[in-house]
Amino acid sequence: MTRIDAKFADLRAQGKKAFVAYVMAGDPDYDTSLELVKGLPGAGVDVIELGMPFTDPMADGPTIQLAGQRALAAGQTLQKTLDMAAEFRKGDDTTPIVMMGYYNPIYNRGVARFLDDARAAGIDGLIVVDLPPEEDEELCIPAAKAGLNFIRLATPTTDNKRLPKVLENTSGFVYYVSITGITGSAEAEAADVAPEVARIKSQTDLPVIVGFGINSPEKAEAIAGVADGCVVGSAIVGELAKGRPVNEVLNFVAGLSGGAHRA
Amino acid sequence: MSNDLFNSFMTGPDEKGRFGDFGGRFVSETLMPLILSLEEHYEAAKTDPSFWAEMDDLWTHYVGRPSPLYYAARMTEHFGGAKIYLKRDELNHTGAHKINNVLGQILLARRMGKKRIIAETGAGQHGVATATVCAKFGLKCVVYMGAHDVERQAPNVFRMRLLGAEVVPVTSGRGTLKDAMNDALRDWVTNVHDTFYCIGTVAGPHPYPAMVRDFQSVIGKEVRWQLAEQEGEGRLPDTVIAAIGGGSNAMGLFFPFLDDKSVNIIGVEAGGKGVNAKMEHCASLTGGRPGVLHGNRTYLLQDDDGQILEGFSISAGLDYPGIGPEHSWLHDTGRAEYVSITDAEALEAFQLSCALEGIIPALEPCHALAHVAKIAPNLPADHILVMNMCGRGDKDIYTVARHLGFDMEGAPEGR
C-alpha cells in the first residue's frame, strides 16, 4: 500500500473529495519551489504532483511550458527534483508525491536507477504523459514492481473498447483529462465530465480524479462533485508566474482546496 | 559485416512500430486512438490497388514523376573518380521530394474524412508541399513554422500564404523545426475530430516513420529501373547517398536497396559549425545518443539531464535534433554509414553544383554533394554513385548570398 492508497482510503473514510495540486519543480528557482511544496499540505492539498521540467512538453500549454523553461534556466535537473522530494519527506511522511512529466529525462537516467532513486526520495507515484499502455514495459511495469503507482491518463478519446487497456496496469488513481487539448486551455464542464467519470468508474474501483481546465474554487467544487477529486496545475503555476510571494500563492491554493473539499 | 545481417532489412517495423529498439508510439493517451486509427486506415490503403493507382496518376500528372536520373558528366570529370548520377527530385512540383509523401498522406486524410490538415515545417518545403496539395483538394491547411525559420525562409512563407495556408510562427523554444512539431502536436491533441497531422519526415509515432518511408520509396524504386535502363539490366548503384535531417529523402532512396548487399548506403548529417563539444550542429547519429522525443525512440541531441538541445545548421531543413528511427536502427546494425558535413563544406558544394552542372541546389542536398566530393575522387571509374538531389535552391539564395558576402538589394534581412 503506497501513501497514495492510504490517502484515498483516509479521504473515503471521511467522505471527502481529494484535492491534487501540480507545481513545477524548480520554478522559479529551487528554494522558492521547495518552500511552496512544503506549504501545500497546510493549504489543504491531499496529493502533490511535482512537475519534472522538460524542454519539449508537448501536452502542455504556455503556462506550464514557461514554468519548465524558468526551472531549467534556474538550473533544475531531475536529480534536483528528486532532492526536493527527499527534502520535503523529511518533514512530511504522509502526503503522497507524484512525479509528473515526460519520459526522456527518466530514460536518459536509466529506468532502474531512476526507480531506485525515486523510492529513496519518497516518491509514491508517476505520471508520464508520453507513455501510453502500448509502451507499458518501458516504465509502467518496472515501476509497479518497484512499489510505485503508475497513474494513467484517460481522455475523452479513450473509448469503451480501449478503456480496459488503459486501466489494466494503472494503480493509485485514474487521472481523467477533462478536455481534448493541452493544459491551461479550455475550461472543464461538470456536465460533460460526470458521465465520463461514471463510465470509467463502471470499469474500475480506483479513485477517478479530474484534471485540465480547472481554475477557480467554484470550478474545483463543481468538478470534484462529479468525481473523486480534482487537479489544478496551470492556475497555481500562473499565480507564481505573476511574481506573487509563496504565502499568497498558498492562500490561492487554499481557496481551491476549499472548493474541492466542499464538494 | 556478417552475411546473416542480410536476411532482410526491409521487413520493419514490427507490430509495435519498432525498428530494433527504435521507433514506438510515445504519445499522450489523447492521441493514441488517433494513431491507431491512422495505422488501420494506412494498412487498408497500402494493399488497395485503387489507392496506389490514384497516387501514380497524381505523381505522373501533377508532380512530374518519374524525376530524371541524370548522369552528371562534368561533375564526374571534375572529381575524376566514381561515375556520378543525380536523382533529380528537385524537379518535382514544389521543388523537393516532400510532395511524394504529402500526396500519400492527403489521399489518406481524404479517405478518413478529415477536412483540416496540419503540418510542421522547417525550411518550408514540406509546408509548401502540404499547402499545395491542400489547395488542390480544397482542404483547410495550417502550417506550424518556427519563428526563426519564418524569418530565414521568407519566400516559402509567402508561397504557403499564396496557396491559402495559415502559417503559424512558433515562438516557443528557439523557434525552429522541433518547436514547430511540438505546436503541431498540441494542435492535434486539441482538434482530434476533424484534423489530420501530415508529418513531413520519417519520424514521429508509428505508423508515420514506415508510412512516410513507403511514400518516399518511389525515389529508390525509380532509381533501380532508371539505372538499369542507362547502365544495363541488373546494374545496381555501388553507392547511394543522401542528406539527412529527419531523413525522409534518404529513406526513400535507401529503402529499396537495403537488401542489396553490394550497395553502400551513406547518410549525410548536418555538421553545422563542426561536430564537437559545443553542439553547434544537427548530427544526431554522430553527435547524439538514444532518447525519446516526438513519439519515437531515436538518436537525439540532448544534455546530461536528458533535456533536448537545439540543433544548429545553415540549412533550416536539417535543423532538427532527432532523426527517423529507422536510420537509428540502420546505424546501429551497421547497414548504413552516417557521416557529417559542415556548413562551410555545404556552401562550397552549392557553388560547385551551380558552376559544373547548371543546377542550383537546396542547401540540404549540398551536404550530400559535399560528401560525394570527398569520396568520389578515390573511387574507380566503374563505381556508380547515385546522390539524391532532393531539393532546389530558390528558397536558399538569400542565405547563400549573405554567406558569400553578396549584397542583394531588397533581400529580406536574414540572420
XYZ file of C-alpha atoms in Angstrom, chain B:
415
model
C 29.666 -7.196 -41.776
C 28.378 -10.735 -41.470
C 26.053 -12.189 -44.062
C 23.296 -13.104 -41.636
C 22.604 -9.405 -41.253
C 21.262 -9.603 -44.755
C 18.306 -11.851 -44.105
C 16.196 -8.789 -44.715
C 16.335 -5.181 -43.717
C 13.004 -4.471 -45.356
C 10.537 -6.155 -43.003
C 10.435 -3.478 -40.305
C 8.868 -2.100 -38.295
C 7.355 -4.795 -36.083
C 3.730 -4.659 -34.889
C 4.745 -2.252 -32.125
C 6.256 0.120 -34.622
C 9.818 -0.754 -33.639
C 12.916 -0.966 -35.777
C 15.004 -2.932 -33.304
C 14.822 -0.802 -30.170
C 13.936 2.373 -32.081
C 10.580 3.841 -33.041
C 7.476 3.031 -30.995
C 4.431 5.062 -30.007
C 5.419 7.513 -27.283
C 2.392 9.789 -27.367
C -0.209 11.007 -24.914
C -3.342 8.946 -24.404
C -5.448 11.559 -26.220
C -3.507 10.902 -29.428
C -3.176 7.149 -29.092
C -6.634 6.283 -30.522
C -5.929 8.647 -33.439
C -2.651 6.951 -34.184
C -4.238 3.512 -34.071
C -6.971 4.690 -36.429
C -4.371 6.122 -38.805
C -2.479 2.840 -38.763
C -5.642 0.897 -39.541
C -6.518 3.163 -42.468
C -2.974 3.112 -43.792
C -2.780 -0.679 -43.635
C -6.013 -0.854 -45.629
C -4.880 1.713 -48.200
C -1.450 0.113 -48.601
C -2.916 -3.039 -50.068
C -5.640 -1.293 -52.058
C -4.679 -1.040 -55.755
C -7.048 1.900 -56.251
C -5.109 3.916 -53.652
C -1.824 3.390 -55.484
C -3.464 3.973 -58.857
C -4.576 7.393 -57.653
C -1.072 8.073 -56.290
C 0.566 7.047 -59.556
C -1.774 9.232 -61.561
C -1.004 12.272 -59.400
C 2.717 11.527 -59.293
C 2.758 11.424 -63.084
C 0.451 14.294 -63.982
C 0.687 16.614 -61.001
C 4.180 16.116 -59.566
C 6.006 15.208 -62.756
C 7.356 11.801 -61.798
C 9.443 9.945 -62.578
C 12.098 12.510 -61.818
C 15.131 12.116 -64.097
C 18.171 10.109 -63.127
C 20.851 12.349 -64.546
C 24.430 11.432 -65.341
C 26.473 14.382 -64.085
C 29.273 14.224 -66.640
C 31.204 17.374 -65.719
C 30.981 16.646 -62.016
C 32.239 13.127 -62.686
C 35.122 14.527 -64.719
C 35.865 17.178 -62.093
C 36.196 14.666 -59.245
C 37.986 12.208 -61.502
C 36.710 9.038 -59.865
C 33.262 7.491 -59.436
C 30.569 7.894 -62.058
C 28.041 10.288 -60.533
C 24.315 10.233 -61.095
C 21.934 12.753 -59.573
C 18.363 11.752 -58.817
C 16.584 14.943 -59.765
C 13.851 15.148 -57.152
C 14.391 18.897 -57.092
C 12.445 18.974 -60.378
C 9.235 17.824 -58.696
C 6.341 20.206 -58.450
C 7.035 22.448 -55.403
C 10.775 21.889 -55.760
C 11.605 18.983 -53.474
C 10.891 15.373 -52.586
C 8.437 16.435 -49.887
C 5.390 16.263 -52.147
C 5.847 12.494 -52.713
C 4.826 11.898 -49.115
C 2.299 14.711 -48.812
C 0.206 13.337 -51.660
C 0.029 9.952 -49.958
C -0.971 11.393 -46.611
C -3.558 13.753 -48.068
C -5.173 10.948 -50.067
C -5.301 9.006 -46.809
C -6.783 12.009 -44.970
C -9.488 12.196 -47.638
C -10.265 8.525 -47.162
C -10.546 9.139 -43.413
C -12.917 12.064 -43.981
C -10.579 14.632 -42.396
C -11.129 18.196 -43.586
C -8.379 20.056 -41.782
C -4.701 19.361 -42.338
C -1.884 20.484 -40.042
C 1.827 20.244 -40.717
C 5.154 21.324 -39.255
C 7.855 22.736 -41.468
C 11.494 23.739 -41.157
C 12.824 25.026 -44.460
C 9.245 25.424 -45.606
C 9.420 22.762 -48.325
C 7.091 20.378 -46.508
C 4.812 23.283 -45.632
C 4.676 24.399 -49.257
C 4.006 20.853 -50.460
C 1.226 20.440 -47.897
C -0.309 23.820 -48.719
C -0.152 22.918 -52.415
C -1.940 19.596 -52.130
C -4.489 21.083 -49.717
C -5.239 23.812 -52.256
C -5.667 21.194 -54.957
C -8.165 19.243 -52.867
C -9.880 22.189 -51.162
C -8.751 21.298 -47.638
C -8.029 23.723 -44.815
C -4.297 23.872 -44.123
C -2.452 25.152 -41.038
C 1.352 25.083 -41.043
C 3.435 25.466 -37.888
C 6.825 27.018 -38.549
C 9.456 28.170 -36.084
C 9.610 31.965 -35.874
C 13.331 31.845 -36.670
C 12.622 29.804 -39.804
C 9.786 32.147 -40.813
C 12.456 34.833 -40.988
C 15.147 32.910 -42.804
C 12.755 31.237 -45.291
C 10.590 34.232 -46.186
C 9.939 33.167 -49.820
C 8.392 29.876 -48.702
C 6.221 31.618 -46.114
C 4.833 33.810 -48.863
C 4.267 30.802 -51.126
C 2.305 28.979 -48.408
C 0.139 32.041 -47.843
C -0.474 32.402 -51.588
C -1.635 28.795 -51.568
C -4.196 29.612 -48.908
C -2.489 28.085 -45.899
C -2.401 29.678 -42.490
C 1.233 29.913 -41.352
C 1.603 29.997 -37.566
C 5.006 31.278 -36.377
C 6.111 29.276 -33.343
C 7.956 31.235 -30.684
C 8.424 28.534 -28.045
C 11.939 27.152 -27.635
C 14.381 28.606 -30.161
C 11.720 28.747 -32.870
C 12.896 26.005 -35.234
C 11.553 22.707 -36.571
C 11.483 20.894 -33.201
C 9.319 23.613 -31.681
C 7.052 23.653 -34.728
C 6.499 19.920 -34.258
C 5.623 20.454 -30.581
C 2.988 23.018 -31.510
C 1.596 20.842 -34.300
C 1.174 18.028 -31.753
C -0.533 20.470 -29.369
C -2.922 21.463 -32.157
C -3.671 17.819 -32.954
C -4.405 16.945 -29.331
C -6.859 19.869 -29.269
C -8.573 19.210 -32.618
C -8.857 15.450 -32.555
C -12.045 15.030 -34.538
C -11.524 16.814 -37.849
C -7.744 17.151 -38.112
C -5.105 15.064 -39.884
C -1.476 15.634 -38.929
C 0.675 15.419 -42.054
C 4.217 14.781 -40.736
C 6.958 15.753 -43.167
C 9.613 13.211 -42.346
C 10.242 9.591 -41.359
C 9.855 10.398 -37.653
C 7.057 10.640 -35.105
C 4.980 7.826 -33.609
C 4.292 4.646 -35.554
C 2.943 4.411 -38.275
C 4.467 7.687 -39.528
C 8.090 6.541 -39.990
C 7.032 3.500 -42.029
C 4.260 5.285 -43.904
C 6.387 8.263 -44.936
C 9.182 5.882 -45.977
C 6.751 3.890 -48.112
C 5.562 7.030 -49.887
C 9.121 8.291 -50.419
C 10.356 4.903 -51.623
C 9.183 5.870 -55.084
C 12.595 7.608 -55.302
C 14.669 4.457 -54.864
C 12.305 2.313 -56.912
C 12.699 4.686 -59.857
C 16.467 4.706 -59.450
C 16.503 0.902 -59.783
C 14.832 0.786 -63.185
C 16.303 4.049 -64.440
C 19.842 2.913 -63.736
C 19.143 -0.435 -65.382
C 17.917 1.434 -68.458
C 21.046 3.574 -68.644
C 23.701 1.137 -67.445
C 22.262 -2.222 -68.415
C 19.882 -4.763 -66.971
C 20.613 -5.692 -63.371
C 23.154 -2.923 -62.783
C 22.731 -1.548 -59.274
C 24.372 1.543 -57.862
C 27.548 0.867 -55.884
C 26.819 3.738 -53.523
C 23.614 5.614 -52.748
C 23.970 8.820 -50.764
C 21.569 11.401 -49.391
C 21.346 14.244 -46.889
C 19.536 13.694 -43.587
C 17.601 15.976 -41.289
C 14.689 13.786 -40.229
C 15.748 11.549 -43.098
C 12.790 11.145 -45.468
C 14.534 11.708 -48.795
C 17.322 9.392 -47.654
C 14.945 6.655 -46.504
C 13.116 6.964 -49.827
C 16.333 6.409 -51.749
C 17.818 3.797 -49.400
C 14.864 1.554 -48.647
C 14.567 -0.289 -51.988
C 18.308 -1.103 -51.772
C 18.512 -2.255 -48.148
C 18.655 -5.934 -49.101
C 21.132 -5.464 -51.949
C 24.335 -6.338 -50.181
C 26.565 -4.788 -52.834
C 25.058 -1.323 -52.394
C 26.863 1.023 -49.997
C 24.490 3.313 -48.187
C 25.632 6.670 -46.843
C 23.559 9.235 -44.962
C 24.972 12.738 -44.519
C 24.031 14.749 -41.456
C 24.335 18.495 -40.978
C 27.569 19.184 -39.141
C 26.855 22.918 -38.724
C 29.988 24.581 -37.431
C 31.525 21.155 -36.737
C 30.565 18.119 -34.649
C 32.284 18.997 -31.390
C 31.520 19.501 -27.739
C 29.850 22.854 -28.403
C 26.938 21.068 -30.118
C 26.678 23.629 -32.911
C 25.387 21.009 -35.327
C 22.413 18.734 -36.088
C 24.261 15.436 -36.389
C 22.041 13.266 -34.166
C 23.756 9.996 -35.066
C 27.351 11.198 -34.996
C 26.891 13.525 -32.001
C 23.827 12.303 -30.079
C 22.531 9.291 -28.160
C 19.221 7.409 -27.946
C 16.261 9.117 -26.302
C 12.524 9.641 -26.695
C 11.004 12.673 -28.395
C 8.034 13.392 -30.670
C 6.569 9.932 -30.342
C 9.618 7.779 -31.082
C 12.842 6.487 -29.626
C 15.770 7.524 -31.736
C 19.158 9.235 -31.580
C 18.779 12.758 -30.185
C 20.924 15.724 -29.326
C 20.485 16.049 -25.570
C 22.324 17.179 -22.478
C 23.351 15.094 -19.445
C 19.905 15.588 -17.887
C 18.006 14.337 -20.952
C 16.932 17.820 -21.993
C 16.752 18.236 -25.763
C 19.325 20.529 -27.342
C 18.701 22.870 -30.223
C 20.457 21.888 -33.411
C 22.452 24.277 -35.498
C 22.689 24.283 -39.283
C 22.836 26.720 -42.177
C 20.037 24.607 -43.622
C 16.666 25.060 -41.938
C 15.537 21.725 -43.378
C 18.199 19.807 -41.455
C 17.853 21.833 -38.256
C 16.300 19.097 -36.112
C 17.829 17.440 -33.027
C 16.489 13.974 -33.921
C 16.417 11.593 -36.854
C 13.988 8.971 -38.126
C 14.109 5.776 -36.015
C 14.812 3.540 -38.997
C 18.041 5.469 -39.594
C 18.999 4.919 -35.950
C 18.475 1.213 -36.499
C 20.389 1.140 -39.791
C 23.178 2.992 -37.993
C 23.336 0.569 -35.068
C 23.144 -2.525 -37.280
C 25.867 -1.098 -39.497
C 23.810 -1.469 -42.685
C 24.214 2.217 -43.456
C 27.084 4.575 -42.783
C 26.425 8.050 -41.413
C 28.788 10.988 -41.733
C 28.539 14.731 -41.240
C 29.353 17.766 -43.350
C 29.857 21.326 -42.116
C 28.065 24.469 -43.271
C 31.230 25.655 -44.998
C 31.626 22.399 -46.927
C 27.970 22.503 -47.979
C 28.333 26.068 -49.265
C 31.322 25.035 -51.346
C 29.308 22.167 -52.848
C 26.462 24.579 -53.583
C 28.730 26.659 -55.793
C 30.226 23.616 -57.435
C 26.805 22.327 -58.475
C 25.899 25.699 -59.975
C 29.177 26.014 -61.853
C 29.587 22.453 -63.136
C 26.076 21.235 -63.791
C 23.891 24.327 -64.016
C 21.847 23.119 -61.083
C 21.117 25.482 -58.184
C 20.588 23.030 -55.348
C 18.914 23.453 -51.995
C 21.353 23.620 -49.087
C 20.104 20.259 -47.803
C 21.393 18.076 -50.699
C 24.567 20.188 -50.760
C 25.555 18.279 -47.643
C 25.317 15.022 -49.593
C 27.160 16.559 -52.515
C 29.965 17.751 -50.246
C 30.486 14.179 -49.097
C 30.413 12.993 -52.721
C 33.228 15.484 -53.313
C 35.221 13.791 -50.556
C 34.777 10.188 -51.638
C 34.303 10.274 -55.419
C 37.940 11.067 -56.294
C 39.130 7.928 -54.508
C 36.670 5.570 -56.195
C 37.240 3.775 -59.523
C 35.597 4.970 -62.738
C 33.247 1.986 -62.833
C 31.881 2.787 -59.359
C 28.366 4.158 -59.769
C 27.329 6.664 -57.156
C 23.736 7.892 -57.010
C 23.048 11.030 -54.988
C 19.595 12.356 -54.237
C 19.310 15.965 -55.363
C 16.271 16.269 -53.142
C 15.512 19.988 -53.452
C 16.228 23.065 -55.490
C 17.846 26.190 -54.178
C 15.399 29.003 -54.942
C 14.491 29.282 -51.265
C 18.142 29.477 -50.204
C 19.556 32.152 -52.484
C 19.254 34.870 -49.832
C 21.035 32.741 -47.242
C 23.790 31.811 -49.671
C 24.168 35.405 -50.868
C 24.637 36.564 -47.309
C 27.246 33.909 -46.570
C 29.103 34.725 -49.771
C 29.031 38.437 -48.953
C 26.858 39.275 -51.956
C 24.579 42.256 -51.360
C 21.093 41.564 -52.726
C 19.183 44.810 -52.755
C 15.702 44.409 -51.368
C 16.501 40.994 -49.956
C 14.800 40.193 -46.697
C 17.026 40.680 -43.677
C 18.374 37.380 -42.555
C 20.352 36.332 -39.574
